Short mmCIF file of C-alpha atoms and ligand atoms in Angstrom, two decimals:
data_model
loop_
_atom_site.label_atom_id
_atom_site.label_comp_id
_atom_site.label_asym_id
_atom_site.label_seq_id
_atom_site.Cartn_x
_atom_site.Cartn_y
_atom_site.Cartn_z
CA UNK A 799 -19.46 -27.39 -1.72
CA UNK A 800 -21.43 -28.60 1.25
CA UNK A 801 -25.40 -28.33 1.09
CA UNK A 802 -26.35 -24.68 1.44
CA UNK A 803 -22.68 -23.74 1.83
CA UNK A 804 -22.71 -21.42 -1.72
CA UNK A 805 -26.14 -19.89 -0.51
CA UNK A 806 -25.21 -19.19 3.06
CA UNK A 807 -21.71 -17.43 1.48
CA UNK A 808 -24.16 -15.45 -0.40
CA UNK A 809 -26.17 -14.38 1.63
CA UNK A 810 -23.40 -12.97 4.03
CA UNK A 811 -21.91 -11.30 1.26
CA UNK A 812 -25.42 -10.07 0.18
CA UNK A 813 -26.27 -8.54 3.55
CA UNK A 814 -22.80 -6.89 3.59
CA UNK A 815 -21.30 -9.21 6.69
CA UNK A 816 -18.25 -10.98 7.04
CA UNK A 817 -16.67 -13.75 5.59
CA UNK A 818 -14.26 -16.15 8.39
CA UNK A 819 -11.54 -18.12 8.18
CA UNK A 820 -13.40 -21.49 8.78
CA UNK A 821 -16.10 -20.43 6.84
CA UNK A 822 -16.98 -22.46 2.93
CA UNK A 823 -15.90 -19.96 0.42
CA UNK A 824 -15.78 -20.37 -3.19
CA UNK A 825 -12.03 -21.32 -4.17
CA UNK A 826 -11.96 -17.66 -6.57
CA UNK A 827 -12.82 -15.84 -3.76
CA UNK A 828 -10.21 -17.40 -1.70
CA UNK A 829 -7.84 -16.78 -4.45
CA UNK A 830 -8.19 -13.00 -5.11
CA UNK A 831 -7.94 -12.81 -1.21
CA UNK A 832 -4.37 -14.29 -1.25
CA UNK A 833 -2.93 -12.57 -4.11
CA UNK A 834 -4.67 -8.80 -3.11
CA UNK A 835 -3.30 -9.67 1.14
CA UNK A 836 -0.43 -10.93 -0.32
CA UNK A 837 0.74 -8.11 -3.12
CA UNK A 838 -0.41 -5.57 0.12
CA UNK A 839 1.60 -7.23 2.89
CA UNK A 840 4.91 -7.23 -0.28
CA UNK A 841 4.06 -3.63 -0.70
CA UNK A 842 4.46 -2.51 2.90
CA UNK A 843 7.67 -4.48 3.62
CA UNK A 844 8.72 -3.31 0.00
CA UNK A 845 7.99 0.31 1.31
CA UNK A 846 10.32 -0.11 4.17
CA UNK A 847 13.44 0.48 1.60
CA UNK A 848 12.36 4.26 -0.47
CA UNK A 849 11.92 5.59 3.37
CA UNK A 850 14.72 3.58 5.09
CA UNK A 851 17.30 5.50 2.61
CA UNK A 852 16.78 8.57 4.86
CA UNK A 853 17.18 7.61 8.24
CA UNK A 854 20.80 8.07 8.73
CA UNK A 855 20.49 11.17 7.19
CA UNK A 856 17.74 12.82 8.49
CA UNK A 857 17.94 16.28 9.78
CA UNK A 858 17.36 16.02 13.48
CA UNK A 859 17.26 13.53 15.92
CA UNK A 860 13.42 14.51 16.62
CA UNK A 861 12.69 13.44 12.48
CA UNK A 862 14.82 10.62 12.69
CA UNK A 863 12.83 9.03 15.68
CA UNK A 864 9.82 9.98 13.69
CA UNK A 865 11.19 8.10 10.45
CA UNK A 866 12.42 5.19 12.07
CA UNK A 867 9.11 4.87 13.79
CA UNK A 868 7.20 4.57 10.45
CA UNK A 869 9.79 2.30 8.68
CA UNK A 870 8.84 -0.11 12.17
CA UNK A 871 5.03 0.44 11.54
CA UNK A 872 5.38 -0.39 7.96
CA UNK A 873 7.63 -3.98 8.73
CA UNK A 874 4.52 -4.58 11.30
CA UNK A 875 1.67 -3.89 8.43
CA UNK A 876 3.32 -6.35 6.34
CA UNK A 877 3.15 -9.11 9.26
CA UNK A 878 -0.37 -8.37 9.73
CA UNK A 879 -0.86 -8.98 6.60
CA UNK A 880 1.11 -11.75 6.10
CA UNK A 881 -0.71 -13.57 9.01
CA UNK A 882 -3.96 -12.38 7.49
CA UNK A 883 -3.28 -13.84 4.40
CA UNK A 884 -2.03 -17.72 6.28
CA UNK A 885 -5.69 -17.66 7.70
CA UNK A 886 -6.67 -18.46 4.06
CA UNK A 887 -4.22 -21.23 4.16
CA UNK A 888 -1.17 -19.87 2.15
CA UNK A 889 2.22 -19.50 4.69
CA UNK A 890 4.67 -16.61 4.80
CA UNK A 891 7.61 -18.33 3.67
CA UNK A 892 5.91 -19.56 0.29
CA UNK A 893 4.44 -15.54 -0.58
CA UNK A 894 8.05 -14.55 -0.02
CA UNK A 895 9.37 -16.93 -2.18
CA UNK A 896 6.59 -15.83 -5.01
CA UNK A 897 7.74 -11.97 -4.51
CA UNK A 898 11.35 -12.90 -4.77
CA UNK A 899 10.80 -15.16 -7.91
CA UNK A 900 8.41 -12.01 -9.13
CA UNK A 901 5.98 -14.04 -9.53
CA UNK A 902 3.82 -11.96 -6.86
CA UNK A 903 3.82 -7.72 -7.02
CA UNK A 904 3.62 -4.95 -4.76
CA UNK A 905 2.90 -1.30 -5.49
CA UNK A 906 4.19 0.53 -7.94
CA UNK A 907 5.05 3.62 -6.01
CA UNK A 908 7.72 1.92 -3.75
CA UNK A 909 10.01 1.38 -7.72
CA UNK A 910 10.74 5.55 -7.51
CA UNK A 911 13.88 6.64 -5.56
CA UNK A 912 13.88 8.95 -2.79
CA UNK A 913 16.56 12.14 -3.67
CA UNK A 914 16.25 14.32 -1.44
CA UNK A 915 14.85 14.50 2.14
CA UNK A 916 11.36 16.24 1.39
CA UNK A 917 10.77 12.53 -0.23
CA UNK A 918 10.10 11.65 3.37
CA UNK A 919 7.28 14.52 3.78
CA UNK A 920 5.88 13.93 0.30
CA UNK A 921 5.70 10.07 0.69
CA UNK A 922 3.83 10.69 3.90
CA UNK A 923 1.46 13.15 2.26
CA UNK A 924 0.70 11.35 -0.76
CA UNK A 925 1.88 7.91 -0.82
CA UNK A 926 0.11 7.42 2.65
CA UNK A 927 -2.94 9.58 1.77
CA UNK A 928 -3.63 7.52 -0.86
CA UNK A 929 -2.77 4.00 1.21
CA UNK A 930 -5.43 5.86 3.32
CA UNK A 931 -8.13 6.51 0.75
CA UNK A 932 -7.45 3.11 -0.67
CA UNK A 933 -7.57 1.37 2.86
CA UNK A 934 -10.33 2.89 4.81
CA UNK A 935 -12.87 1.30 2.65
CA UNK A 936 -11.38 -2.31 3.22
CA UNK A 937 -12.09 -1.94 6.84
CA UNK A 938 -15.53 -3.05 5.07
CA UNK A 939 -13.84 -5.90 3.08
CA UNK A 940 -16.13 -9.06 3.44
CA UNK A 941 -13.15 -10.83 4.75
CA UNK A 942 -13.07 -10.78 8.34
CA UNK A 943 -9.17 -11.00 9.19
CA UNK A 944 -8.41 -8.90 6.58
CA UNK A 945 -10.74 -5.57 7.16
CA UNK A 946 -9.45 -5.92 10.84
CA UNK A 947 -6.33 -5.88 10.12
CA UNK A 948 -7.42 -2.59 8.00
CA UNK A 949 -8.64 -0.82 10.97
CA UNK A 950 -5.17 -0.81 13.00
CA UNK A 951 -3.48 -0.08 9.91
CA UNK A 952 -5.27 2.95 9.29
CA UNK A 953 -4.73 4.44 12.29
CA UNK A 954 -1.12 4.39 12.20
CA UNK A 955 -1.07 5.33 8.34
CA UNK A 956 -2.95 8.81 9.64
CA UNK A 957 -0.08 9.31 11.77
CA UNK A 958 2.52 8.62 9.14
CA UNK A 959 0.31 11.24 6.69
CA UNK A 960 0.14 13.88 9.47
CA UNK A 961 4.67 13.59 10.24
CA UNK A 962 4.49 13.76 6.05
CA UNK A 963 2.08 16.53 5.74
CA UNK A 964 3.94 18.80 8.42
CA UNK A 965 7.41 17.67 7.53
CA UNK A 966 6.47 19.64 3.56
CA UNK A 967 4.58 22.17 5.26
CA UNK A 968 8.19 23.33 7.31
CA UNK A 969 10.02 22.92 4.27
CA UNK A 970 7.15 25.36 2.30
CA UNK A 971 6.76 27.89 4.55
CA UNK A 972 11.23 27.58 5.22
CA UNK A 973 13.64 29.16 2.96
CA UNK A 974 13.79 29.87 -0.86
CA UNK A 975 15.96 26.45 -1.00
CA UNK A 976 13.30 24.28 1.13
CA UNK A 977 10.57 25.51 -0.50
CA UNK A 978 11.85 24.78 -4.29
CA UNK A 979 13.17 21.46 -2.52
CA UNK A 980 9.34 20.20 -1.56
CA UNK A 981 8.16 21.64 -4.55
CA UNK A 982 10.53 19.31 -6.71
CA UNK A 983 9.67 16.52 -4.47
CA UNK A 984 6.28 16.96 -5.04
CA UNK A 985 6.06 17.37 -8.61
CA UNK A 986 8.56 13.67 -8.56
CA UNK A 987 5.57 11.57 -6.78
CA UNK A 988 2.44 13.14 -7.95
CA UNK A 989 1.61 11.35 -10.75
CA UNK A 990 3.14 7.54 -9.31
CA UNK A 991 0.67 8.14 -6.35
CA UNK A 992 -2.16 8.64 -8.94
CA UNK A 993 -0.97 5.21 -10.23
CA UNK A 994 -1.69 3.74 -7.14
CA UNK A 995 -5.07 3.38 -7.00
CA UNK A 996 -4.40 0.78 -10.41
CA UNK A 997 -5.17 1.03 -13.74
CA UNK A 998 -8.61 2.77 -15.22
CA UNK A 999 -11.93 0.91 -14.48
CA UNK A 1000 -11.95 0.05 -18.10
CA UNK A 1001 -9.04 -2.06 -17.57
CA UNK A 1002 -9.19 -3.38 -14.15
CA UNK A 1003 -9.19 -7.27 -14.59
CA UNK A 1004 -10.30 -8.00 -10.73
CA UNK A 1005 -12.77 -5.19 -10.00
CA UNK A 1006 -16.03 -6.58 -11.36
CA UNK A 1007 -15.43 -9.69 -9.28
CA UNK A 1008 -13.89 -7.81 -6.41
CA UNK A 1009 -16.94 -5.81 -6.27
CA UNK A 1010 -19.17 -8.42 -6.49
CA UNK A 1011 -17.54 -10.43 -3.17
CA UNK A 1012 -17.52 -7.48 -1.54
CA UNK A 1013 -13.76 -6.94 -1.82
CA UNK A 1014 -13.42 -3.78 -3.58
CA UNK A 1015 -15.77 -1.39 -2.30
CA UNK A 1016 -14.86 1.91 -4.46
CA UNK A 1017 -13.79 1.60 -8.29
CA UNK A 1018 -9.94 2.40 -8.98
CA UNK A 1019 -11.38 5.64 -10.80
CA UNK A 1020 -13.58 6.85 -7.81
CA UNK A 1021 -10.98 6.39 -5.09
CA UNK A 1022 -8.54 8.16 -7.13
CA UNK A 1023 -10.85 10.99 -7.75
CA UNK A 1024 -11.29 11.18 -4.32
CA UNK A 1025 -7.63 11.59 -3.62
CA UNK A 1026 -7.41 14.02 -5.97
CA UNK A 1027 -10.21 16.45 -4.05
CA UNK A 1028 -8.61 16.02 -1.14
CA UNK A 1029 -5.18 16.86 -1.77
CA UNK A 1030 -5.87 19.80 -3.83
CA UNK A 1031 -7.14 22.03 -0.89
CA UNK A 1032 -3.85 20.31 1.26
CA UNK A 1033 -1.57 21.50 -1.83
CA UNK A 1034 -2.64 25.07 -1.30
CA UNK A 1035 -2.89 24.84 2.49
CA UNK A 1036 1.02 23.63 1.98
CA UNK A 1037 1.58 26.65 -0.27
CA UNK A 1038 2.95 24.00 -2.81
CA UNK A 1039 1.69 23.31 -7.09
CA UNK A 1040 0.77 20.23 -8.10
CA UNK A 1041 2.38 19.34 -11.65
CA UNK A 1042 -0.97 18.87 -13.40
CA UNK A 1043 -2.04 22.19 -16.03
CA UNK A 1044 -5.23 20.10 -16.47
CA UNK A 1045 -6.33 20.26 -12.65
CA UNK A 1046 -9.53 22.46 -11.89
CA UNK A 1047 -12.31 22.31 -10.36
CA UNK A 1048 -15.49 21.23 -12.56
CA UNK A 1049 -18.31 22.43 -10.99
CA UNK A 1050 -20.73 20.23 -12.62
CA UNK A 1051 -19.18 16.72 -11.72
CA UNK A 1052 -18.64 18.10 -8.08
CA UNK A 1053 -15.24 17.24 -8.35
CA UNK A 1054 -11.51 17.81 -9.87
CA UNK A 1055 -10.75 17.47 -13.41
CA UNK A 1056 -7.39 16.28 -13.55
CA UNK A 1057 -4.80 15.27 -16.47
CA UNK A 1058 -3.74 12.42 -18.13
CA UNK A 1059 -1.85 9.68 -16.27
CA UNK A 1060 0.91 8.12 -18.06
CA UNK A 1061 -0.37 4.31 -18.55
CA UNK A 1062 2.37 3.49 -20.32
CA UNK A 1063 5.04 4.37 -17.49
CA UNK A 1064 2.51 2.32 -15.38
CA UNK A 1065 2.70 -0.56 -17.17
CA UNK A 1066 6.47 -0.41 -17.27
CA UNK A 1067 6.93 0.01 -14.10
CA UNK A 1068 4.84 -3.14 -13.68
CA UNK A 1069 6.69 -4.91 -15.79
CA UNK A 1070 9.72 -4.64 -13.72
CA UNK A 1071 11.32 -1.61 -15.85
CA UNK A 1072 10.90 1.10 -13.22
CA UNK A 1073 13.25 3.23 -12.08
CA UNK A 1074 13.95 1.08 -8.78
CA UNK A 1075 12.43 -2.45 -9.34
CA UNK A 1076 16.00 -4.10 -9.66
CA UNK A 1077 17.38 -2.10 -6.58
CA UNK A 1078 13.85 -3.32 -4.54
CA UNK A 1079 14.16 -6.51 -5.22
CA UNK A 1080 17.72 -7.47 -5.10
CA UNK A 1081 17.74 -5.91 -1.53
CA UNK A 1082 14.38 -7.92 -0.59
CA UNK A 1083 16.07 -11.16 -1.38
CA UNK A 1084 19.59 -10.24 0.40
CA UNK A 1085 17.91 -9.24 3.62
CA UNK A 1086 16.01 -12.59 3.55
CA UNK A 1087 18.86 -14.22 2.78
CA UNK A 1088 20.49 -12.66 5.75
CA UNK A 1089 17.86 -13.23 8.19
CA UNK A 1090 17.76 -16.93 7.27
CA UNK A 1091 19.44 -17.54 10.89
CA UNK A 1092 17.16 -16.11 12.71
CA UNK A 1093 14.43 -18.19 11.09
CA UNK A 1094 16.83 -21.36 11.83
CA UNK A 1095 17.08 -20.26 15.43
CA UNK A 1096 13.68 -19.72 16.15
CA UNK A 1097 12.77 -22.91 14.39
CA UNK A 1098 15.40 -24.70 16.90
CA UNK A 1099 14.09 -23.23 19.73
CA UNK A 1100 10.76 -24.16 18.81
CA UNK A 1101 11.19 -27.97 17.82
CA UNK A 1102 13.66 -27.91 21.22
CA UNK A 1103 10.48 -26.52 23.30
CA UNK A 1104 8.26 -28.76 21.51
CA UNK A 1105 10.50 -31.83 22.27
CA UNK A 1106 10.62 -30.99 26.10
CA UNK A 1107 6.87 -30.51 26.19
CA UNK A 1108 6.44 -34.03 25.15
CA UNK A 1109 8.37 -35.41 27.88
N1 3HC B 28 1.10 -1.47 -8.30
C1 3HC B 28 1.31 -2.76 -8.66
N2 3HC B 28 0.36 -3.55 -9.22
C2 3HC B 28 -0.85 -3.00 -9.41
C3 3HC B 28 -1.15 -1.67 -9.04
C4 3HC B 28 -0.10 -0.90 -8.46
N3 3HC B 28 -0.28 0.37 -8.10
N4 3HC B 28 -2.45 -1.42 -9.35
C5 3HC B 28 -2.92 -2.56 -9.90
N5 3HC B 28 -1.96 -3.50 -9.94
C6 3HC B 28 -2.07 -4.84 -10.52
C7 3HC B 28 -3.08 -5.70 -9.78
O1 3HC B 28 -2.45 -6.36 -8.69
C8 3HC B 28 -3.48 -6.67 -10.89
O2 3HC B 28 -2.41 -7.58 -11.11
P1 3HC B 28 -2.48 -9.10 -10.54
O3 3HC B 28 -3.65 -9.77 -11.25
O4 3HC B 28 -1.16 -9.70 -10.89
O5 3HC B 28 -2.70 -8.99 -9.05
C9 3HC B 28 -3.48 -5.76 -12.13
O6 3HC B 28 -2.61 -4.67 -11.83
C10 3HC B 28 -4.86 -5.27 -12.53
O7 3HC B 28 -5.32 -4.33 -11.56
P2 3HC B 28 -6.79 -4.50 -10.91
O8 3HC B 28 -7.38 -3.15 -10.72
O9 3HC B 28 -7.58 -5.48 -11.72
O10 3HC B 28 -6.38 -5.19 -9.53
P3 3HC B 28 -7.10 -5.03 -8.11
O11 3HC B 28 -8.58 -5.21 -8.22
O12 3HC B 28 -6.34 -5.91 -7.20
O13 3HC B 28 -6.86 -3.48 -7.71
C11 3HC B 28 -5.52 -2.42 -6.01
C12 3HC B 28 -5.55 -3.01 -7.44
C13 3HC B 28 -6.46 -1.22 -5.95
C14 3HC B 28 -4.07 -2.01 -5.66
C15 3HC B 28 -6.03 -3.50 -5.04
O14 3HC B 28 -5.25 -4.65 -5.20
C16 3HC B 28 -5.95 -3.07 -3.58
O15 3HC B 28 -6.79 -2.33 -3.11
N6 3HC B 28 -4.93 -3.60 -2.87
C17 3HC B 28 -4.83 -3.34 -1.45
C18 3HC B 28 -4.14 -2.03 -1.23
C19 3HC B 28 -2.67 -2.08 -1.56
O16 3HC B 28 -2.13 -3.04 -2.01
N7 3HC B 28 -2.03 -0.96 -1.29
C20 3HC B 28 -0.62 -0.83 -1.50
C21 3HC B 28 -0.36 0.63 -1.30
S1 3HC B 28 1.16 0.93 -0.58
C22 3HC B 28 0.95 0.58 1.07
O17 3HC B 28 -0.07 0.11 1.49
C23 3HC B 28 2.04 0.92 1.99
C24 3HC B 28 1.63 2.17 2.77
O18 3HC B 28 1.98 1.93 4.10
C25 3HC B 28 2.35 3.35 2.25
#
């Protein structure tokens, strides 16, 4: 490292500032950058597919406009993030070819299927409210690019919680058959969206040092605690259960006591053994297979517009 250049990082991550692009940084710190942008920008283009399966069949033309919307904000979170992972030196094309090889992730949450159409609400109540919770915080990443993007991103997740939230909260308050519908749907993705936030503190491999660089500013354990408070007064406002006997309020800790997540469906699912990871991936790679002409194309057009410039 240049003279000074491990002190002055220091001291910008001591003093809570940020991090840029042309800036020295230690080579770990670069590192867990890539593969944290990275596995977020997979998730979101990932997340495209579970919400996707519903837009021919949504039930009006006002929810499909509203779906389709949020399956186009989610493609342009991923480019975002794409983009603000090449500012640490690491190009689209080669974090595609890591997800498709598996050698990169993305979130758990996107490997469950969506069955019926209040998996549209429910994944905008809780898989967004929990993106949210998780995401707010990194606008206050020490990495420049990256807590920018955050701030856009968050803005257009609170619209995709607030379709998600009213979408279950018609379905509640509908008939006996929509209500038992978003009831089922929610009692599918409670527990995945728990799983979210990652695995318990105890055995999170990257939050000592992503707490350290300023990275992680919550522990996987707090944020999901605070997901839990705040969806337990939304449940009730929704007139919907969540499937947990366990959850009650503890007046002591100031917060919800909640039950046991299953670690050991986590860790399957990460493993590849979900109930969609197959389905996920084998569409990822086909659609980049079939868009590999429209990479070609704009590659041509650039190298021809290149060429003509030099003349
Ligand atoms: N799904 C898949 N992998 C997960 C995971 C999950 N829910 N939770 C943790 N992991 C992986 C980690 O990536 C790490 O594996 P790796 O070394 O191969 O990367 C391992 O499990 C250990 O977990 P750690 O807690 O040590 O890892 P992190 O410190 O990276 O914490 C995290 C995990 C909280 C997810 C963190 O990476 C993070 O905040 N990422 C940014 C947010 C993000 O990715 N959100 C995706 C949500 S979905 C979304 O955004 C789409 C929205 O529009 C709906």
């Amino acid at each position: 490292a240049p003279e000074g250049a491990r002190e002055r990082f220091d001291a910008v991550i001591a003093a809570g500032e940020r991090v840029e692009p042309r800036d020295w940084m230690p080579d770990d710190y670069r590192a867990t950058l890539v593969r944290q942008i990275a596995q977020h920008a997979h998730s979101e283009i990932i997340g495209m597919q579970p919400e996707a399966n519903w837009i021919t069949r949504a039930p009006s033309l006002k929810r499909k406009a509203v779906l389709i919307a949020k399956v186009q904000d989610e493609a342009g979170h991923g480019l975002y993030l794409y983009s603000a992972a090449e500012t640490l030196g690491v190009g689209r094309a080669e974090l595609l070819d890591l997800l498709h090889e598996g050698r990169q992730k993305y979130s758990s949450i996107f490997n469950y299927p969506t069955l019926s159409w209040a998996d549209v609400g429910t994944i905008g109540w809780l898989v967004d409210g929990a993106a949210i919770t998780n995401q707010v915080p990194l606008c206050r990443c020490s990495y420049g690019p990256y807590a920018r993007a955050m701030v856009r991103i968050c803005k257009e997740e609170s619209f995709h919680q607030r379709q998600g939230f009213e979408i279950l909260h018609v379905l509640a308050h509908g008939t006996p058959e929509q209500h038992a519908m978003a009831q089922e749907s929610v009692n599918r993705w409670y527990w995945p969206s728990l799983m979210m936030f990652g695995p318990p503190d105890a055995e999170s491999a990257h939050s000592e040092q992503s707490m350290a660089y300023g990275i992680k500013r919550f522990s996987n354990d707090e944020l999901r605690q605070r997901f839990v408070d705040m969806i337990v007064p939304q449940a009730d406002a929704l007139g919907l259960t969540l499937p947990d006997p366990e959850l009650r309020w503890n007046d002591e800790r100031g917060h919800y006591d909640f039950g046991p997540v299953d670690w050991a469906e986590f860790k399957q699912v990460l493993k590849g053994n979900g109930p969609c990871n197959r389905q996920r991936l084998a569409h990822r790679r086909e659609a980049h297979a079939a868009g590999a002409w429209v990479r070609e194309a704009a590659q041509a057009h650039a190298a021809k517009r290149a060429r003509r410039a030099e003349r």
